Tab-separated table of C-alpha atoms and ligand atoms in Angstrom:
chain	number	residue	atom	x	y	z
A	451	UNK	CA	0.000	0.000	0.000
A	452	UNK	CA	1.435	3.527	-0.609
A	453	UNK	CA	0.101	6.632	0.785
A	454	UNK	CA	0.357	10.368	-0.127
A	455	UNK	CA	0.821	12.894	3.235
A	456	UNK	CA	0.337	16.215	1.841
A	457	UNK	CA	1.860	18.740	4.415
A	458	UNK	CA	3.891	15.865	5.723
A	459	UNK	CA	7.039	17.873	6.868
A	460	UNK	CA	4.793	19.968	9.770
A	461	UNK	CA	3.765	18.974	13.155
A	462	UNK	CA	1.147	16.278	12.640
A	463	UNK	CA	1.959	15.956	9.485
A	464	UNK	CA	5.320	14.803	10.346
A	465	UNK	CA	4.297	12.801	13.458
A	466	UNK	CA	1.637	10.815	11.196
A	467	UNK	CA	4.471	9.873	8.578
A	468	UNK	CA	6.608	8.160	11.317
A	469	UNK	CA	2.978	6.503	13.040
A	470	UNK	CA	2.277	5.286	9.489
A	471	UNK	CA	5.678	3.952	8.882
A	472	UNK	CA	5.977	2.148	12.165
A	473	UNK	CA	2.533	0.546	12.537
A	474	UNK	CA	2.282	-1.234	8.820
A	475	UNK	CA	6.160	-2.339	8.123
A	476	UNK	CA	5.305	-2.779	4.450
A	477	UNK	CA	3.794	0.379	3.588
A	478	UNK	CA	5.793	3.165	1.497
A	479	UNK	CA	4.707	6.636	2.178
A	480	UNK	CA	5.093	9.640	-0.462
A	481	UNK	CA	5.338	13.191	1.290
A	482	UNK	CA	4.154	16.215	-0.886
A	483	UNK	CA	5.407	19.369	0.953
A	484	UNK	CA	6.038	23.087	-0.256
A	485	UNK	CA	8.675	23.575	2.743
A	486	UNK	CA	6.992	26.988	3.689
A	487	UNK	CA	8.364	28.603	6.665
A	488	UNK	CA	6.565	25.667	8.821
A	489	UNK	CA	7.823	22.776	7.244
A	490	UNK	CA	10.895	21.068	8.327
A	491	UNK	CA	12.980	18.440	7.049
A	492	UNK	CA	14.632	17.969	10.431
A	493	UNK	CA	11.113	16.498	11.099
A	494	UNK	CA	11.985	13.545	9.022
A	495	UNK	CA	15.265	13.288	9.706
A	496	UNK	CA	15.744	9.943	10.655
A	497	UNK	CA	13.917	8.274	7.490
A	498	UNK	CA	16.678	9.397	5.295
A	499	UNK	CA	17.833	6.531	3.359
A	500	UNK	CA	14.352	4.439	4.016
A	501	UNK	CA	13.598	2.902	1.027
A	502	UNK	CA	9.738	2.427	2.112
A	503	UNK	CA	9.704	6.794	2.028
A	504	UNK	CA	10.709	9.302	-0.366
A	505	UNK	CA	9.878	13.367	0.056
A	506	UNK	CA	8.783	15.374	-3.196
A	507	UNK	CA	9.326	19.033	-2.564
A	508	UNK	CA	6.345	20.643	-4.546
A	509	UNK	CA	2.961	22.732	-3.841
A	510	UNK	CA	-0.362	21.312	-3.389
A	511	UNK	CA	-1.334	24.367	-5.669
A	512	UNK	CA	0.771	22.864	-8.379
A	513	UNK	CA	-1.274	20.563	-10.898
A	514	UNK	CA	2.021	18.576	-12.327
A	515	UNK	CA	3.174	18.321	-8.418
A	516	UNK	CA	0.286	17.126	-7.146
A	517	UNK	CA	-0.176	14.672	-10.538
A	518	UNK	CA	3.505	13.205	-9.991
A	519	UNK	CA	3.471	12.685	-5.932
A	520	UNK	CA	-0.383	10.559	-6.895
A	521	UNK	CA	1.797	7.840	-8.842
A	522	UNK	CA	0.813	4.700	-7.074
A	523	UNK	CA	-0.973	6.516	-4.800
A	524	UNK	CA	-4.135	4.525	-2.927
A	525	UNK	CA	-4.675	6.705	-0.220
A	526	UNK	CA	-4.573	10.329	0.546
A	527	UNK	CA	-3.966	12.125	3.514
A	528	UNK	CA	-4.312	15.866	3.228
A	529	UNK	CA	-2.509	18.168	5.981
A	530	UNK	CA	-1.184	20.734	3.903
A	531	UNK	CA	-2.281	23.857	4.719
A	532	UNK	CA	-1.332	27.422	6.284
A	533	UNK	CA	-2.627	27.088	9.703
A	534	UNK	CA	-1.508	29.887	12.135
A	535	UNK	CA	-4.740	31.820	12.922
A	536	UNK	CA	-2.888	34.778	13.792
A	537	UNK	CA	-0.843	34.682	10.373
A	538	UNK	CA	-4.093	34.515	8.921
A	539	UNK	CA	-5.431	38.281	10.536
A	540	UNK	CA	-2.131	39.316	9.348
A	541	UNK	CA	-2.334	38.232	5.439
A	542	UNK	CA	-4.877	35.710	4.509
A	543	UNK	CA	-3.992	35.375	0.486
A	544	UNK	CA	-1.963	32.394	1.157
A	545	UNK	CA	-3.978	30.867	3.540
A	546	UNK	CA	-6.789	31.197	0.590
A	547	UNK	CA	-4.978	29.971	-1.888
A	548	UNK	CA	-3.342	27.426	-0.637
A	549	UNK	CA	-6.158	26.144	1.931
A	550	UNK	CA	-8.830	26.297	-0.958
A	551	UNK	CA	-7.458	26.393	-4.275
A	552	UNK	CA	-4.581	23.513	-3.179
A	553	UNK	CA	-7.492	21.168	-1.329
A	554	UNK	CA	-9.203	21.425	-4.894
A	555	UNK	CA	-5.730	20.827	-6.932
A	556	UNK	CA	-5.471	17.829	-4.808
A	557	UNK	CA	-9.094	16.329	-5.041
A	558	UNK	CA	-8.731	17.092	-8.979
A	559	UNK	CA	-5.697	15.052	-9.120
A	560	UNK	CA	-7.464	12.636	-7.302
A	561	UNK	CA	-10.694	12.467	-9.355
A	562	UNK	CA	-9.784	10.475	-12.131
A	563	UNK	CA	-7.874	7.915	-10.017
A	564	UNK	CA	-8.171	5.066	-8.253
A	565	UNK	CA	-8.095	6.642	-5.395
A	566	UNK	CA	-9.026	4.028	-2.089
A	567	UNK	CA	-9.164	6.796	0.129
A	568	UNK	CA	-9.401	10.598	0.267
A	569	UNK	CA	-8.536	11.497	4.615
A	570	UNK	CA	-9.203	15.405	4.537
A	571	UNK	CA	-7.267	16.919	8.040
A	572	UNK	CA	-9.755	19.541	9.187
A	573	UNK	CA	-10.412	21.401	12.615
A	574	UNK	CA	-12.739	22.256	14.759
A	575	UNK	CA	-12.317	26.269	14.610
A	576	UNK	CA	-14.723	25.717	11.318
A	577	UNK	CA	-17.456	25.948	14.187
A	578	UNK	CA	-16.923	29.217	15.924
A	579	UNK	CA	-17.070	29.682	19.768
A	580	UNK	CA	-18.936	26.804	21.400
A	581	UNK	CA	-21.564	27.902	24.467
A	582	UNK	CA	-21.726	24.887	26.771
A	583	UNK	CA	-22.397	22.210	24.815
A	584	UNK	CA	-20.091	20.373	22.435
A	585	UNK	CA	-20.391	20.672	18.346
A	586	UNK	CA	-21.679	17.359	16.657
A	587	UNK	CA	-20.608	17.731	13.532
A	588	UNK	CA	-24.016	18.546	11.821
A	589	UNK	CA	-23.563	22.315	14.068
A	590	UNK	CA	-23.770	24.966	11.239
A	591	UNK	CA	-20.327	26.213	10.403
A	592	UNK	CA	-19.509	29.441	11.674
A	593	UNK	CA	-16.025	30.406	11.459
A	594	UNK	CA	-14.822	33.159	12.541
A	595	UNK	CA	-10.681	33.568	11.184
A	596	UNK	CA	-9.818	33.870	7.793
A	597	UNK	CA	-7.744	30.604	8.640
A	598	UNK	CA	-10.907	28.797	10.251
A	599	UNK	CA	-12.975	29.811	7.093
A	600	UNK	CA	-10.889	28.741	4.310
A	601	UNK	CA	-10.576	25.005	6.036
A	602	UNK	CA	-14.441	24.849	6.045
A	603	UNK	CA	-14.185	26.024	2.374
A	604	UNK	CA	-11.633	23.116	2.217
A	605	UNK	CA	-14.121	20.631	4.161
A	606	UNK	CA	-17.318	21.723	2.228
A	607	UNK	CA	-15.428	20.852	-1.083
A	608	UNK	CA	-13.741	17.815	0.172
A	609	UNK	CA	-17.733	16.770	0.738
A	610	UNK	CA	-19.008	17.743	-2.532
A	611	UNK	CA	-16.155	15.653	-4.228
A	612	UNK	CA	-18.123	12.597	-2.711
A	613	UNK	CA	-21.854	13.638	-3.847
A	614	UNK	CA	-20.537	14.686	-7.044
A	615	UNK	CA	-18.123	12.549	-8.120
A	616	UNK	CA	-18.147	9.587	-5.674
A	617	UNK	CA	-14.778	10.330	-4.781
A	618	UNK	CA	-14.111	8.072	-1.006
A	619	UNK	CA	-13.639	11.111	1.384
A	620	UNK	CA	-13.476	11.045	4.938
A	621	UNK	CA	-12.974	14.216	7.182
A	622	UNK	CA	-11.824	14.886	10.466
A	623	UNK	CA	-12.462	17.838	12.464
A	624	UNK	CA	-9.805	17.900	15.521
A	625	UNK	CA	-9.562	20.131	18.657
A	626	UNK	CA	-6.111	21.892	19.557
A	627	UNK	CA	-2.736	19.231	18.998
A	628	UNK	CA	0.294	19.479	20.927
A	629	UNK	CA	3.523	17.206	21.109
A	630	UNK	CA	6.807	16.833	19.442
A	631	UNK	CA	7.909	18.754	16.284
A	632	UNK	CA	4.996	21.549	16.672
A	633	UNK	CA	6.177	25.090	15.498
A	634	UNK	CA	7.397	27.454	18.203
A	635	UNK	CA	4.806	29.987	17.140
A	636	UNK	CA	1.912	28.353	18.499
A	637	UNK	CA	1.136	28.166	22.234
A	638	UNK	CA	2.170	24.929	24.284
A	639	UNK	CA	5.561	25.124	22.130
A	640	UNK	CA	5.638	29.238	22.453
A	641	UNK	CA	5.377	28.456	26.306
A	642	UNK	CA	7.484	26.230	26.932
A	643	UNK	CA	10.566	27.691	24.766
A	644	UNK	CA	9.977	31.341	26.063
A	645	UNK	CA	9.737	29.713	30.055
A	646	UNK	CA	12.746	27.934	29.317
A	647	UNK	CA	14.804	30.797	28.521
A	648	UNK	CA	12.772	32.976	31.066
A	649	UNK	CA	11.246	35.323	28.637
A	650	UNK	CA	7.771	36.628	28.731
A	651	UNK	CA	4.260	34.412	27.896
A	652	UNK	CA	2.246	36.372	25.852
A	653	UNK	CA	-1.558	35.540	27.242
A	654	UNK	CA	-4.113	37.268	25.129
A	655	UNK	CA	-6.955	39.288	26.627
A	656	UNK	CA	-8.016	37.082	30.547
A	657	UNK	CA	-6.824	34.083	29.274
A	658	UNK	CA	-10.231	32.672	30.170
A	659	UNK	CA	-10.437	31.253	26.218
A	660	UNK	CA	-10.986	27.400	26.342
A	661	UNK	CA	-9.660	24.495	24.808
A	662	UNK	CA	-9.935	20.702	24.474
A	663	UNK	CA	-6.250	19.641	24.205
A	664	UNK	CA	-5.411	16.555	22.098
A	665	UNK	CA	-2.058	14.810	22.140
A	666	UNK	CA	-0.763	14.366	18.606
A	667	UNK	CA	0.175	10.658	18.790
A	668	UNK	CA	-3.616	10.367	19.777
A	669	UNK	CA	-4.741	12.452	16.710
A	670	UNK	CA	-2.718	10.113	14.601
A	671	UNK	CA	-4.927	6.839	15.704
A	672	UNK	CA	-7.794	9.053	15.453
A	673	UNK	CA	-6.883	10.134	11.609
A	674	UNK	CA	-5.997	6.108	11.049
A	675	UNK	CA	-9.281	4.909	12.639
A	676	UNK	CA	-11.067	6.890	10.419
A	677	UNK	CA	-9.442	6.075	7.554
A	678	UNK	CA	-9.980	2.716	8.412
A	679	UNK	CA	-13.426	2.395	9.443
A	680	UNK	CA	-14.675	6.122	8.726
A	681	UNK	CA	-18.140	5.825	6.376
A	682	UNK	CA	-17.368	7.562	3.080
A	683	UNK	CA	-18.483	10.936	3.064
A	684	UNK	CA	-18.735	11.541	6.633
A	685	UNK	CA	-16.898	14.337	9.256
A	686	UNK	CA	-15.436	12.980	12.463
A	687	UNK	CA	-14.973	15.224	15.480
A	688	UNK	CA	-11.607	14.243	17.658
A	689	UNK	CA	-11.057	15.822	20.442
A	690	UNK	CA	-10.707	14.517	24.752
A	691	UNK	CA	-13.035	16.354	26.176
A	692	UNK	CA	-9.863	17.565	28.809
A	693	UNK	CA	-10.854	21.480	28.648
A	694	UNK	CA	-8.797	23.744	29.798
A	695	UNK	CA	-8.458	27.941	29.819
A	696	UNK	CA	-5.402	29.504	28.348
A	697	UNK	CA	-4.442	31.268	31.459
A	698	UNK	CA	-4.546	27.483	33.563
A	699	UNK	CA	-2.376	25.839	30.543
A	700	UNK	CA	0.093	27.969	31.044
A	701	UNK	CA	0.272	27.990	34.754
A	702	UNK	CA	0.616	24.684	34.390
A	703	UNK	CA	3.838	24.635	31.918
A	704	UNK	CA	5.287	26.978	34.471
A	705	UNK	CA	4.727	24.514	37.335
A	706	UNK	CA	6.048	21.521	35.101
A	707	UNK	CA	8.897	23.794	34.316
A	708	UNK	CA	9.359	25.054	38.209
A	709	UNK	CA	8.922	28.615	36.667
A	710	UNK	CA	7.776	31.785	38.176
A	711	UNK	CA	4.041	33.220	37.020
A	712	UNK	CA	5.578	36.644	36.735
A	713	UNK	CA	6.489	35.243	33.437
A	714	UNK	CA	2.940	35.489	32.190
A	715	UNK	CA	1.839	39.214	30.622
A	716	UNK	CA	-1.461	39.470	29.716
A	717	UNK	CA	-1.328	40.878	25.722
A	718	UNK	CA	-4.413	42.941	23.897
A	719	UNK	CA	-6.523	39.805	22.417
A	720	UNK	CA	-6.692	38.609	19.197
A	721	UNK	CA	-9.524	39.886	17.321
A	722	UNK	CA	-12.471	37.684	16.813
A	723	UNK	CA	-10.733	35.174	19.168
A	724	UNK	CA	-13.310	32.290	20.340
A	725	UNK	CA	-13.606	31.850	23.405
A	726	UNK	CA	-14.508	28.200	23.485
A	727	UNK	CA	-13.975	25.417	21.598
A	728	UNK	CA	-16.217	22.092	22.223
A	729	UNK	CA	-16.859	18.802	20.520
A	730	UNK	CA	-19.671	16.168	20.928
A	731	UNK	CA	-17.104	13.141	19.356
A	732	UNK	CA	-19.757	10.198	19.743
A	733	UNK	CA	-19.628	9.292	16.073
A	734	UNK	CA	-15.596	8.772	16.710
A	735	UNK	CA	-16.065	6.962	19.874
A	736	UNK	CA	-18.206	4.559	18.173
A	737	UNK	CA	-15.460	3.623	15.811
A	738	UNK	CA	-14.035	2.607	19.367
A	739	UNK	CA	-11.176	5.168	19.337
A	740	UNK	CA	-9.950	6.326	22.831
A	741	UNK	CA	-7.152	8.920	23.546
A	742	UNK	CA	-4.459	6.300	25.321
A	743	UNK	CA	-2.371	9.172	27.117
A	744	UNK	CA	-3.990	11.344	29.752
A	745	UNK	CA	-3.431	14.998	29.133
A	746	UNK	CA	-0.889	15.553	32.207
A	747	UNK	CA	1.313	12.321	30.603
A	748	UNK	CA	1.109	13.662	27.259
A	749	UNK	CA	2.300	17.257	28.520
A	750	UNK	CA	4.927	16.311	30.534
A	751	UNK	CA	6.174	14.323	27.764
A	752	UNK	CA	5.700	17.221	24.952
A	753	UNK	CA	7.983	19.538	27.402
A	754	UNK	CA	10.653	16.834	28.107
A	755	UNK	CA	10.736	16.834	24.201
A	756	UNK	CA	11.088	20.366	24.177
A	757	UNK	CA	13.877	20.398	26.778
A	758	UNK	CA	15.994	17.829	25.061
A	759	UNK	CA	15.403	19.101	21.820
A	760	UNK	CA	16.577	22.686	22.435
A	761	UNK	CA	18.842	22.545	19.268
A	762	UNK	CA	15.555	21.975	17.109
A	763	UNK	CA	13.420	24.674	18.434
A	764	UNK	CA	16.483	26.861	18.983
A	765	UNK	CA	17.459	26.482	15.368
A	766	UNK	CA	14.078	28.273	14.184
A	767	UNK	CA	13.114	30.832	16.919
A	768	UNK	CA	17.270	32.464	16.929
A	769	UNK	CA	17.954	31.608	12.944
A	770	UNK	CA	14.794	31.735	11.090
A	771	UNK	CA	13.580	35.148	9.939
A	772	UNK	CA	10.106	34.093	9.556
A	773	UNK	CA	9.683	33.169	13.251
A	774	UNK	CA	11.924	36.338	14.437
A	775	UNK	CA	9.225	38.954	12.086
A	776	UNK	CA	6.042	37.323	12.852
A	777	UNK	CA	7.112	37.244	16.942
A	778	UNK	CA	7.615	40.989	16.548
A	779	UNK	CA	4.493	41.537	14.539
A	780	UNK	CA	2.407	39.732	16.688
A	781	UNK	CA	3.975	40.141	20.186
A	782	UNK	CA	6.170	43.869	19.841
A	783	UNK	CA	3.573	46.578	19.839
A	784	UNK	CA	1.511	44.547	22.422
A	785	UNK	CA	4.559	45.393	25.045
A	786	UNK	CA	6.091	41.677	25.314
B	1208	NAD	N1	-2.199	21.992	14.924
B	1208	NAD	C1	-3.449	21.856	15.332
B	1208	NAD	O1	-3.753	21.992	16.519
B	1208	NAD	C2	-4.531	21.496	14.345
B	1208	NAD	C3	-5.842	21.260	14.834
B	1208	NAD	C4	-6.846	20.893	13.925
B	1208	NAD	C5	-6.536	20.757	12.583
B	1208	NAD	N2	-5.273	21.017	12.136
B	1208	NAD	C6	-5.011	20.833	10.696
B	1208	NAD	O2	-4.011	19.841	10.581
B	1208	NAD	C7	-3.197	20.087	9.427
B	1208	NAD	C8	-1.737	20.124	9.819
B	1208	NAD	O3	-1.564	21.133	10.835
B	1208	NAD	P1	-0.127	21.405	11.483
B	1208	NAD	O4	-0.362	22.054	12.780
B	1208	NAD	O5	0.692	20.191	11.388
B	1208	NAD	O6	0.443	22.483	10.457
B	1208	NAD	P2	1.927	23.020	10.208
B	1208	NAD	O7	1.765	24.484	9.948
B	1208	NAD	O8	2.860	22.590	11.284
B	1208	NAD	O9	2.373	22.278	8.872
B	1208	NAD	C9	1.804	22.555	7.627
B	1208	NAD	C10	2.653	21.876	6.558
B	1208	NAD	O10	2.040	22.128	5.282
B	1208	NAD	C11	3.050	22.536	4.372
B	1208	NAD	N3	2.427	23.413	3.368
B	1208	NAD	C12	1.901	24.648	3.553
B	1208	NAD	N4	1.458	25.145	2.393
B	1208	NAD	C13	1.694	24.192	1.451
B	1208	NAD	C14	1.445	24.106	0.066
B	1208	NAD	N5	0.890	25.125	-0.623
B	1208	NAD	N6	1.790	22.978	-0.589
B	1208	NAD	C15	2.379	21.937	0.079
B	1208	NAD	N7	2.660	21.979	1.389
B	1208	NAD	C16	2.322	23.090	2.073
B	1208	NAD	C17	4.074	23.276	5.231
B	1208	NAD	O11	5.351	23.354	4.594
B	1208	NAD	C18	4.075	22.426	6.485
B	1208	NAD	O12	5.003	21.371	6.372
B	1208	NAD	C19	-3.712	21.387	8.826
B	1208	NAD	O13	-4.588	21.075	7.771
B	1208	NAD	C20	-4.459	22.045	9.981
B	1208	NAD	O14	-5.474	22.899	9.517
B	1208	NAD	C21	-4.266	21.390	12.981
């Protein structure tokens, strides 16, 4: 069996190539990755030389990319996409282009081939702010980021490449990930790197915004399950139900880290920032996925990663521009 990972030098991207590599030793797995600033081949360092993998550096938005990485392709898993909300207040073209118009390159290359399975990676921010029940994934979509709205433009045209064309899509709509190999830019890793070198936490507005938090490695089963035993044409939620604000989550690294809370400064918040995010993930559950790591395992794991992988982070928050300019968009005229 050989599978296309779109997006597959990212976070879970790059943490679902090494899941799908290790749990089926025969499979060969073709990654299709633009290497924006997010991607990272240190990701997938370790896999150089395996003959079961091979890495084609080319654009979802690119018809004769996306043609050549579907050569003996069965199934398709789709991460690729720009995915930093705040990024996306900042500039949204790419996030259009490449969220929208590359989902569609994709399920046109995939159209007129045999295609066993189409696994669209999409998120739960397509729902807007939850009140205090969970989203079952029939909730009206109501996004409220140019990020969160091009991924249910993504979703809604993943869906209609099933009722018009037959084509075997699955979706998955997951809360927040954190683990290994996330970029520093978005909050658990922001945390922990800026703790560990006792520089500020930017908390927007109270921090009172909620979350469900959802270990990686967990999202990875939850992505296979579906694939596996996902109805055609249907969205699954995946999320843990552990809920959390911003302003605990980060008390929390601190404490893991033996930090001080003077660390934290509350910033201005982002605008049109949900406040809570909630599934209702029965439809998964019944697939009989569980999460197997409890959130406090998962997150004292993630930050021993971080800790012994300071070279990794280090590498793009000191050397990479596009960290060092968005930080100082974001972060420097909000006084951190
Ligand atoms: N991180 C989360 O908490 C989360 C939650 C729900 C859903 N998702 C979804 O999961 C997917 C992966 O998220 P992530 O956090 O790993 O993202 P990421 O930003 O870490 O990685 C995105 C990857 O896509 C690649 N990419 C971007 N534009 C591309 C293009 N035009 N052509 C080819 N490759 C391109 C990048 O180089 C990078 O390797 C996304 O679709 C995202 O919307 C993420």
């Amino acid at each position: 069996m050989k599978y296309l990972v779109t997006g597959g030098a990212g976070f879970i991207g790059s943490n679902f190539v090494h899941f799908l590599l290790s749990r089926d030793s025969t499979c060969e797995v073709v990654v299709l990755d633009a290497l924006t600033y997010a991607g990272n081949l240190e990701n997938l360092d370790d896999l150089k030389g395996n003959p079961r993998f091979s890495f084609i550096h080319g654009d979802v938005r690119d018809r004769e990319a996306v043609a050549g990485s579907l050569e003996g392709v069965e199934g398709v898993f789709h991460f690729a996409a720009e995915t930093h909300v705040d990024r996306s207040i900042l500039g949204s073209s790419e996030f259009i282009t490449t969220n929208v118009l590359g989902t569609h390159t994709l399920l046109e290359g995939c159209r007129t081939r045999g295609i066993r399975r189409f696994l669209h990676v999409g998120t739960d921010e397509v729902y807007g702010s939850a009140e205090e029940v969970g989203f079952p994934e029939t909730a009206v979509l109501a996004p409220s980021s140019p990020y969160s709205a091009s991924k249910a433009a993504a979703d809604l045209l993943a869906l209609a490449y099933h009722k018009t064309y037959q084509l075997p899509v699955v979706v998955t709509r997951s809360s927040n990930n954190f683990g290994p190999y996330q970029f520093p830019e978005k909050m658990i890793p922001l945390f922990v790197t800026q703790a560990a070198e006792n520089r500020p936490l930017p908390v927007y507005g109270d921090g009172m915004q909620k979350r469900d938090w959802l270990y990686v490695e967990d999202n990875c089963e939850a992505i296979w399950t579906v694939y596996e035993k996902g109805e055609i044409g249907t969205i699954y939620n995946v999320g843990t139900g552990t809920v959390l604000t911003n302003l605990a989550l980060t008390r929390e690294i601190l404490r893991l880290l033996g930090k001080s809370e003077t660390l934290i400064r509350h910033v201005e918040d982002r605008p049109g920032h949900d406040r809570c995010y909630l599934l209702d993930c029965t439809r998964l559950f019944r697939l009989g996925w569980a999460p197997r790591q409890s959130f406090s395992e998962a997150l004292f794991g993630t930050i021993e990663w971080y800790k012994t992988h300071e070279a990794w982070w280090k590498g793009i928050k000191e050397k990479k521009a596009s960290f060092q300019q968005y930080y100082e968009a974001q972060y420097g005229k909000r006084g951190v």
